[in-house]
CSV table of C-alpha atoms and ligand atoms in Angstrom, one decimal:
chain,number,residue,atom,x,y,z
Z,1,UNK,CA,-71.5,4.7,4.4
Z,2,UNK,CA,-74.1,7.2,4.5
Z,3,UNK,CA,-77.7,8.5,3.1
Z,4,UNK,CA,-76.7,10.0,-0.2
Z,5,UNK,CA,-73.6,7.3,-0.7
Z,6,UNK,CA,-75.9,4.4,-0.2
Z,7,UNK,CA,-78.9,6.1,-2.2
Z,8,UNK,CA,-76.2,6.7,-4.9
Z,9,UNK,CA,-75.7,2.7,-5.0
Z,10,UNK,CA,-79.0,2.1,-5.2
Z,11,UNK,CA,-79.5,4.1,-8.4
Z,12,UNK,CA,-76.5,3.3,-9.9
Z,13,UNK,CA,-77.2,-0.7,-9.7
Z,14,UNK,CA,-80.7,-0.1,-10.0
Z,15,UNK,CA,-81.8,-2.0,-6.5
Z,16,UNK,CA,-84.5,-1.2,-4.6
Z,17,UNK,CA,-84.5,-2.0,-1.2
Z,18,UNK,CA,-87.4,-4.8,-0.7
Z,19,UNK,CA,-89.5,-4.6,2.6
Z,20,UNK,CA,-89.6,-9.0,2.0
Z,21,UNK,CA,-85.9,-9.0,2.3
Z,22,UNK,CA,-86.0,-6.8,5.6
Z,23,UNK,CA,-83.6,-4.7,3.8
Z,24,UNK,CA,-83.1,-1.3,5.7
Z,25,UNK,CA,-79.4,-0.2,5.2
Z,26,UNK,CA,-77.3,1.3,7.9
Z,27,UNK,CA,-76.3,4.4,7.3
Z,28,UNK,CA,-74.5,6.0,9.9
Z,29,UNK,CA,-71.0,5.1,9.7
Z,30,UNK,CA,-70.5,6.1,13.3
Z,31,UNK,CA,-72.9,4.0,14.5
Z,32,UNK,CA,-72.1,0.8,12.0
Z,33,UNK,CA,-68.3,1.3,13.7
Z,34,UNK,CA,-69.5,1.3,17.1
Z,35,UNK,CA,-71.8,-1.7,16.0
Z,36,UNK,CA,-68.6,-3.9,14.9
Z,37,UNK,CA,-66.3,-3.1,17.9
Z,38,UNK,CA,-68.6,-4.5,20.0
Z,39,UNK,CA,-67.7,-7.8,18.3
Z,40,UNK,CA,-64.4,-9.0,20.0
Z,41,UNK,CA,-61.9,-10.3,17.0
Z,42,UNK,CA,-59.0,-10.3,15.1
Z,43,UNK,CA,-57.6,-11.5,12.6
Z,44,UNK,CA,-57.4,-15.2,13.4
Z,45,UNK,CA,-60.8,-15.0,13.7
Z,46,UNK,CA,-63.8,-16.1,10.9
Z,47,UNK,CA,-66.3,-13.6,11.4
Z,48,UNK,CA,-69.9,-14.9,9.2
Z,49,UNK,CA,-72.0,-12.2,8.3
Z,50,UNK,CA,-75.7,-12.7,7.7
Z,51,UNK,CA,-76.9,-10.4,5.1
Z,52,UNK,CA,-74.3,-7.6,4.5
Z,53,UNK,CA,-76.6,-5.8,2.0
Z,54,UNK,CA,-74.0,-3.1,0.3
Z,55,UNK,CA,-71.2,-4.0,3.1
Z,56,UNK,CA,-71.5,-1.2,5.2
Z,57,UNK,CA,-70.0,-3.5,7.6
Z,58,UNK,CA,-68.5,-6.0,6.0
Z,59,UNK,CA,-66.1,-3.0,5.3
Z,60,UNK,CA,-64.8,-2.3,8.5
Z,61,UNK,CA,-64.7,-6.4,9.0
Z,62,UNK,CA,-62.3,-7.2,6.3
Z,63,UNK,CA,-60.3,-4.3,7.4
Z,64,UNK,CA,-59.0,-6.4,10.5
Z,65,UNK,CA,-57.7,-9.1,8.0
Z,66,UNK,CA,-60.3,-11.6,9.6
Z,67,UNK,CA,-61.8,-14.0,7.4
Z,68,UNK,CA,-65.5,-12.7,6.7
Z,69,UNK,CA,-68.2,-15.3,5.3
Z,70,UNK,CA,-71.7,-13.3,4.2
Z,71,UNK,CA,-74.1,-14.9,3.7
Z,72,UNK,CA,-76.4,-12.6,1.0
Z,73,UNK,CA,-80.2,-13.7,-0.1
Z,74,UNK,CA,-80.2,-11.2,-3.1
Z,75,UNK,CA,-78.3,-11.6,-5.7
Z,76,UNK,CA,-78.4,-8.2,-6.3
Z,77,UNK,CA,-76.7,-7.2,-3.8
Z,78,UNK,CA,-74.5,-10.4,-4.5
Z,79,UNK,CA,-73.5,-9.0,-7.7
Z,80,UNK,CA,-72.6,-5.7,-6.0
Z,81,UNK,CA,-70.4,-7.3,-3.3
Z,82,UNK,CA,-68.5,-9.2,-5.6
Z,83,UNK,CA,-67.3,-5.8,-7.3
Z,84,UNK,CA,-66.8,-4.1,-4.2
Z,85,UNK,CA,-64.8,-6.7,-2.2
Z,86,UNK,CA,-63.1,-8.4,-5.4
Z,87,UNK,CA,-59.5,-7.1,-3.7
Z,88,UNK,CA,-60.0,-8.9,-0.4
Z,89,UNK,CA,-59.2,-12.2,0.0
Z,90,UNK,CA,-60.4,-12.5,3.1
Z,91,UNK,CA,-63.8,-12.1,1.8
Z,92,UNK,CA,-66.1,-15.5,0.8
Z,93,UNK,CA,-69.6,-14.5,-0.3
Z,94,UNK,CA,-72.2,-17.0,0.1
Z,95,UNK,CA,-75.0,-16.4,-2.0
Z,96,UNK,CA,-78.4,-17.9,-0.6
Z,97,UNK,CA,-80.7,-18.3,2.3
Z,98,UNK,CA,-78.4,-18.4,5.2
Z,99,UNK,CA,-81.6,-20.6,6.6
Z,100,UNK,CA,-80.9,-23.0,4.2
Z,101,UNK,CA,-77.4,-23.1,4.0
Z,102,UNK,CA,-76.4,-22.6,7.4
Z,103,UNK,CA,-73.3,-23.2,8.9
Z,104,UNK,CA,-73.5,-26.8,7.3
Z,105,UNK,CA,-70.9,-26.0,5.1
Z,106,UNK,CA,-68.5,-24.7,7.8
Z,107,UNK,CA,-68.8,-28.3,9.4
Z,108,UNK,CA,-65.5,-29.5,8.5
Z,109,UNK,CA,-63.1,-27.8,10.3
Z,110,UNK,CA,-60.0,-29.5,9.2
Z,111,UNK,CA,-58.9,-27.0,6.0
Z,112,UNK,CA,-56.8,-28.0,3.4
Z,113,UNK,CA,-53.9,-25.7,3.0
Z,114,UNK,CA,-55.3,-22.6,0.9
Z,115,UNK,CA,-59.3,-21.8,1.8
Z,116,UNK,CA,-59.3,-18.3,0.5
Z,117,UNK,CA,-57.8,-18.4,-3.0
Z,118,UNK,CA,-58.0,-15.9,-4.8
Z,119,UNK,CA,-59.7,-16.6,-7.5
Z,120,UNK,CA,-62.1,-18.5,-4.8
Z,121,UNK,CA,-62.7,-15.5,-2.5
Z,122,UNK,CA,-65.7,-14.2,-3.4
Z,123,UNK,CA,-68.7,-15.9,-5.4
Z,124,UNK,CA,-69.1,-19.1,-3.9
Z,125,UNK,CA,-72.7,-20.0,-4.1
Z,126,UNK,CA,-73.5,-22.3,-1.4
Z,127,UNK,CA,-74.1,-25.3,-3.4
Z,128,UNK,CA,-70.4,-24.3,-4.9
Z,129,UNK,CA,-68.9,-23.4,-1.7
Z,130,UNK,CA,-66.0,-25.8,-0.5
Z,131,UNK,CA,-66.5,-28.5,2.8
Z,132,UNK,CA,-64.5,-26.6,4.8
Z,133,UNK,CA,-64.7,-22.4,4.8
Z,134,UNK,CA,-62.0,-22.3,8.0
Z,135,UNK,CA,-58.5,-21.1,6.9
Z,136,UNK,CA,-56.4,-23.0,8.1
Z,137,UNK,CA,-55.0,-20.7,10.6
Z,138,UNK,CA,-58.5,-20.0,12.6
Z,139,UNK,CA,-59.4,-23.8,12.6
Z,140,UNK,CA,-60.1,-25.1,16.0
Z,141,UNK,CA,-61.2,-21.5,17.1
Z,142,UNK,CA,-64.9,-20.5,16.8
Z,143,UNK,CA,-66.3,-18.6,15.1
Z,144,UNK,CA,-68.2,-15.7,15.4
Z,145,UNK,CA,-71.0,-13.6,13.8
Z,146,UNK,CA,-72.6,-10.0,13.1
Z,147,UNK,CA,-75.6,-9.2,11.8
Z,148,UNK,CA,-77.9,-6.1,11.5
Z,149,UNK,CA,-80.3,-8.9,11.1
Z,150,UNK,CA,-82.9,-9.2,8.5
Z,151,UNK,CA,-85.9,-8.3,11.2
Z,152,UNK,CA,-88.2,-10.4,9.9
Z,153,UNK,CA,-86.2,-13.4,10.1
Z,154,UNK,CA,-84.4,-11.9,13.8
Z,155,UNK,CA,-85.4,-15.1,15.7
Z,156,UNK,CA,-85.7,-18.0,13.0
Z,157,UNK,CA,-81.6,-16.9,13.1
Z,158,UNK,CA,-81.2,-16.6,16.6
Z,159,UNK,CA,-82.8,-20.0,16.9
Z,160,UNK,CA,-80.6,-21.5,13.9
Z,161,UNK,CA,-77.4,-19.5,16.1
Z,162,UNK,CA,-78.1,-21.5,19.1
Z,163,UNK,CA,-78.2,-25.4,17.2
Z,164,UNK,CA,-74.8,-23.9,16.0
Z,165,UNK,CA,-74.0,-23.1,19.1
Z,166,UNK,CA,-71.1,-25.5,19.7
Z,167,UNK,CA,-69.3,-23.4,16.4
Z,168,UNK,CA,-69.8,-20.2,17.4
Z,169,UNK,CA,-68.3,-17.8,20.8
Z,170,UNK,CA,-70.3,-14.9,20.1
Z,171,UNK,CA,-72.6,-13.1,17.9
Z,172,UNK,CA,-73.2,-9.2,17.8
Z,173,UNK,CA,-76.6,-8.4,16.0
Z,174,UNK,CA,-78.9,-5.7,15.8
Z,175,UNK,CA,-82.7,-6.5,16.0
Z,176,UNK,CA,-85.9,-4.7,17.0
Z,177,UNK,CA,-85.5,-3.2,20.3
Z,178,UNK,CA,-88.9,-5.1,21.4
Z,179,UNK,CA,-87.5,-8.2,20.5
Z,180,UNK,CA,-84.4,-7.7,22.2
Z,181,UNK,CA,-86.0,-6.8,25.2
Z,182,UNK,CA,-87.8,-10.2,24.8
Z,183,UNK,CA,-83.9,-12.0,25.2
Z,184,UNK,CA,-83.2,-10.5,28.5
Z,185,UNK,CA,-87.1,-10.7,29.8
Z,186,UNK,CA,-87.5,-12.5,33.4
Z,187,UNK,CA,-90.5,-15.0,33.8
Z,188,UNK,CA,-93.7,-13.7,35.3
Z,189,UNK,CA,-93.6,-10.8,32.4
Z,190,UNK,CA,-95.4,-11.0,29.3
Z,191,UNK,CA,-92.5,-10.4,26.9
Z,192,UNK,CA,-90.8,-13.7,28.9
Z,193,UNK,CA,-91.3,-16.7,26.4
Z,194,UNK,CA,-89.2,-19.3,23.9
Z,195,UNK,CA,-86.7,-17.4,22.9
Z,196,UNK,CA,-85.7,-15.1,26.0
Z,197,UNK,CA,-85.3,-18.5,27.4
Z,198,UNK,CA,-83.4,-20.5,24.9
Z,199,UNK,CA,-81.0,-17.1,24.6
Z,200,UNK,CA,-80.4,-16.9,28.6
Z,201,UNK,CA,-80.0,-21.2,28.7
Z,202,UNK,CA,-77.4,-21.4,26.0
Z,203,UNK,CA,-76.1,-17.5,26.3
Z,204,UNK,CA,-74.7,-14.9,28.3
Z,205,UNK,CA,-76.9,-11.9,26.5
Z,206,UNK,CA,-76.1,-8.0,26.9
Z,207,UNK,CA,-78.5,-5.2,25.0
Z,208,UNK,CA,-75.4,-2.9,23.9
Z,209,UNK,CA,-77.3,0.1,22.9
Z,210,UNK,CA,-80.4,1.4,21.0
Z,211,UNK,CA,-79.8,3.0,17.8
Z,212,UNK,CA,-82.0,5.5,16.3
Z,213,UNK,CA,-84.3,4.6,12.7
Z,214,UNK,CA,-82.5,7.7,11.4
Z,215,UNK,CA,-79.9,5.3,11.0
Z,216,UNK,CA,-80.9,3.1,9.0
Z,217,UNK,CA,-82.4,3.6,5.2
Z,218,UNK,CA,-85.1,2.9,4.4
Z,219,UNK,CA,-86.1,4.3,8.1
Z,220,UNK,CA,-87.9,1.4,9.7
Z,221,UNK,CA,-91.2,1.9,11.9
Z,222,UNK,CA,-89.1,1.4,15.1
Z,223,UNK,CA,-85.9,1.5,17.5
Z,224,UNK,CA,-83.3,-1.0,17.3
Z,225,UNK,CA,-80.6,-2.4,19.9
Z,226,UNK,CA,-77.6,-3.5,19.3
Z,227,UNK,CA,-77.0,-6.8,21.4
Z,228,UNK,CA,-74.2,-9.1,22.6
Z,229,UNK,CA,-74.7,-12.9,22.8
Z,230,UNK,CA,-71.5,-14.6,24.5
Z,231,UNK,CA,-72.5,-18.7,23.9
Z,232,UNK,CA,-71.3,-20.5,26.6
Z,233,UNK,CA,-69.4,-23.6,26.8
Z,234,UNK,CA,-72.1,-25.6,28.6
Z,235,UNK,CA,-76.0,-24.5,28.8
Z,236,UNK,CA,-76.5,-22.5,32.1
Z,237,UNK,CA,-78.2,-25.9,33.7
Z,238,UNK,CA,-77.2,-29.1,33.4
Z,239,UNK,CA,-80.5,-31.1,31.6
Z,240,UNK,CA,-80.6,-34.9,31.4
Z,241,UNK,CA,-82.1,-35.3,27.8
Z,242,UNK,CA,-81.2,-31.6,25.8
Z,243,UNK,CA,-84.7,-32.9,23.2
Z,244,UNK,CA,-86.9,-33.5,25.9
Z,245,UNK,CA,-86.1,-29.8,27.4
Z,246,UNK,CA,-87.0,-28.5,24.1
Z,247,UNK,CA,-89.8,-30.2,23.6
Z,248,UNK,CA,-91.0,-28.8,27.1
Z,249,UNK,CA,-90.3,-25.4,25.8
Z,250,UNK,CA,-92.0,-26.0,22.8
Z,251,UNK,CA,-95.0,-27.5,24.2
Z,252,UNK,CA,-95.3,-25.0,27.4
Z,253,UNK,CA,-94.8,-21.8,25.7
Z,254,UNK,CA,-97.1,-22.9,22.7
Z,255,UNK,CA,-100.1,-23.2,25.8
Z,256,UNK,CA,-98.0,-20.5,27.7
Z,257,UNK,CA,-101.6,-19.1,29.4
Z,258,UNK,CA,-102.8,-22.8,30.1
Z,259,UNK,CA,-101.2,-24.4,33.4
Z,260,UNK,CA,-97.7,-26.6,33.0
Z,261,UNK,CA,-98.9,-29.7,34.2
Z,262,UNK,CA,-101.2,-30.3,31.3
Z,263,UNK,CA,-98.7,-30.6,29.0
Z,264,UNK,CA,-96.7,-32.7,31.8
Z,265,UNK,CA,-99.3,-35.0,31.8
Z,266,UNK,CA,-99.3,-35.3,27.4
Z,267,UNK,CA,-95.5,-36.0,28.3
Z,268,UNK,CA,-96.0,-38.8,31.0
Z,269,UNK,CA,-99.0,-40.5,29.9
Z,270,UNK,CA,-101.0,-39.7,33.3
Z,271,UNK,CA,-102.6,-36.6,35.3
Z,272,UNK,CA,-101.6,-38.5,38.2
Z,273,UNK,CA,-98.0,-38.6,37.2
Z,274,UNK,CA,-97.1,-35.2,35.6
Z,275,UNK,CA,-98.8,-34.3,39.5
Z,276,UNK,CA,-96.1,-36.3,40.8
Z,277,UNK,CA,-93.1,-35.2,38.5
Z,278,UNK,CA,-94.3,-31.4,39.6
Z,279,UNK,CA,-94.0,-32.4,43.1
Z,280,UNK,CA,-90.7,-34.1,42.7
Z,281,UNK,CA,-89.8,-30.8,41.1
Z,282,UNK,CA,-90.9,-28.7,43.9
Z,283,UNK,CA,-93.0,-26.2,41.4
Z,284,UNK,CA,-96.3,-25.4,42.1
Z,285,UNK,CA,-98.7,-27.7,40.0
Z,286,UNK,CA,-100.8,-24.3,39.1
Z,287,UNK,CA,-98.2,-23.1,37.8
Z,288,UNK,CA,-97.6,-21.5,33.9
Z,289,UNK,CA,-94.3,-21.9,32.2
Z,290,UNK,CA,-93.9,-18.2,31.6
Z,291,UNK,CA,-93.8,-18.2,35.4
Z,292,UNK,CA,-90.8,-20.1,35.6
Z,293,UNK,CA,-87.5,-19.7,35.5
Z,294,UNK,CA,-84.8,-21.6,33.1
Z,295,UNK,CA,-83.6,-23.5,36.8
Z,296,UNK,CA,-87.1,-24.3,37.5
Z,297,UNK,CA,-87.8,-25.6,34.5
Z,298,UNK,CA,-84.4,-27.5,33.7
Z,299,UNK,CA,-85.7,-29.4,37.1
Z,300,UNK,CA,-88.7,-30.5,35.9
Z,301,UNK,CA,-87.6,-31.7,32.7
Z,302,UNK,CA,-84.6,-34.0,34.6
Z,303,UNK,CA,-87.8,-35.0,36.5
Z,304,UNK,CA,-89.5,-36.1,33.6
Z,305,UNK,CA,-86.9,-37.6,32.2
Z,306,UNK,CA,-86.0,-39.8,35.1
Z,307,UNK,CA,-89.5,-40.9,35.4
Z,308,UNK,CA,-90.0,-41.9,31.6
Z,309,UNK,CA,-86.8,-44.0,31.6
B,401,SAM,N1,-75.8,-5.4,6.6
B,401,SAM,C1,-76.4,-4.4,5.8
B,401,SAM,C2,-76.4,-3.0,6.6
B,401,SAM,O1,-76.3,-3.1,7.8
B,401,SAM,O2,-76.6,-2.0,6.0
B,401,SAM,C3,-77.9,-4.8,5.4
B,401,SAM,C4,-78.8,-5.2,6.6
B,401,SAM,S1,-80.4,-5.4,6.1
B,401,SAM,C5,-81.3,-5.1,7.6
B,401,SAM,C6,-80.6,-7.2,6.0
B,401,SAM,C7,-79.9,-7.9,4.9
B,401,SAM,O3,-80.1,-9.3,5.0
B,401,SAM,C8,-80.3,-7.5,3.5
B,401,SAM,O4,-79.1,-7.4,2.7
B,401,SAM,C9,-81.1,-8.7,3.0
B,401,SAM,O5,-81.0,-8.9,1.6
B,401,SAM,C10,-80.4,-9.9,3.7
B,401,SAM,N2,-81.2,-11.1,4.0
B,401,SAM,C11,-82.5,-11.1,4.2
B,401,SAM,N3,-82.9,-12.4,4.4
B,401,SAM,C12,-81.8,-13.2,4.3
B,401,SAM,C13,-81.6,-14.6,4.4
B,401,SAM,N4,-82.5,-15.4,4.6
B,401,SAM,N5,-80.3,-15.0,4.2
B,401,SAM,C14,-79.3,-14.1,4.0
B,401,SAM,N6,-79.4,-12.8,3.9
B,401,SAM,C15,-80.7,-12.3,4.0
């Protein structure tokens, strides 16, 4: 798709891209190709889509024969889809928040023997859409996603990726380039934090390339990368209690300029204690959790977690 197709779209259905929806509409079709071959499928796969706007790569998608699910807030752009992709059978639209839908209605994976009929194929809204989305021949494999991701939402979705994360083997998205440098940041840098280290604890993460705003209609303020999450089977470390890690995260990077052992302490009831837990830990009990790295703090949490059982 390019400028004058995608502005011819947008007159013809009357839409105007809205800055709320973070709509900004690829339009180089090299670039949206490139994009979706990073994404390593075929068509056994489900591939979910969050937000495929006027399908500029949806398209190539359902060219592999894979079974795409989008996920589409506008029902606009719903409408639209519908239209275009009303030959593909491979194609289940679901129209809503993917926020609030989720992946909950993927949770079933045992399908019953038709998933994509084809008078079912496209249109399901999500209170509509079936238990089970998986046809039957891709259940039991994960699935995986692509995105040129909404950038206001870029790491509500990320976060909502990694609960899923035992559901999905990868995920291909484009985000701001400033946020995807905060995925691969290393601790002691100021664009380390929550979600660099929830993505490097649950992910393998690679930044594919940058991509231009020329790309993109409307042009957006700033550069984008296109980025590779391989989830892995087991998070990077081993943790004791997975809520109590979180809650550390939370916690630590909400007072990420005040020293760790304060909110230790709120944890374990005592100075005296989270000074003893640190210890235990071997980490410095100066120290600030964007100092420390995902081993580091994985320790102390198993630390903590021994000590409040
Ligand atoms: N995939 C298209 C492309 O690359 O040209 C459009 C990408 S545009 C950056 C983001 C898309 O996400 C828009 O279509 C927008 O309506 C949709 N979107 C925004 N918030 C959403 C949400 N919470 N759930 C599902 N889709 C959403």
């Amino acid at each position: 798709m390019n400028l004058s197709e995608v502005k011819k779209i947008l007159e013809q259905e009357k839409i105007s891209p809205l800055k709320r929806f973070g709509q900004n509409f690829l339009i180089d079709s090299n670039i949206a190709r490139k994009f979706a071959a990073t994404l390593d499928f075929d068509e056994k796969d489900t591939v979910i889509e969050i937000g495929p706007g006027l399908g500029a790569i949806s398209s190539i998608i359902l060219q592999s024969g894979c079974s795409l699910i989008a996920y589409e807030i506008d029902r606009t752009f719903s409408k639209f889809l519908k239209k275009k992709f009303s030959s593909f059978d491979n194609f289940k639209l679901i129209e809503g928040d993917f926020l609030k839908t989720g992946l909950s209605v993927l949770r079933k994976t045992k399908a019953p023997a038709s998933l994509f009929p084809k008078e079912t194929a496209v249109g399901e809204t999500a209170a509509q859409a079936p238990a089970s989305l998986f046809p039957k021949e891709t259940a039991g494999r994960k699935i995986k996603v692509i995105s040129n991701l909404p950038y206001y939402l870029t790491s509500s979705i990320m976060f909502a990726l990694m609960e899923n994360r035992e559901k999905i083997s990868q995920a291909v998205l484009i985000m701001q380039k400033e946020v995807a440098e905060r995925v691969v940041a290393v601790p002691g840098t100021p664009d380390y934090g929550l979600l660099s280290v929830r993505v490097q604890f649950y992910c393998n993460s690679k930044k594919n390339f940058d991509i231009n705003r020329n790309a993109f209609y409307p042009r957006p303020d700033v550069i984008s990368t296109a980025m590779k999450l391989e989830f892995l089977g087991e998070p990077r470390h081993k943790v004791q209690d997975i809520k109590l890690f979180e809650n550390i995260l939370k916690v630590g990077f909400a007072h990420r300029r005040k020293q760790l052992r304060k909110a230790v302490a709120e944890l374990l009831g005592s100075r005296k204690k989270a000074l003893e837990a640190m210890e235990e830990a071997n980490i410095d009990c100066t120290v600030r959790i964007e100092e420390l790295g995902i081993d580091k703090i994985t320790r102390l949490s198993n630390v903590i977690y021994s000590k409040l059982r």
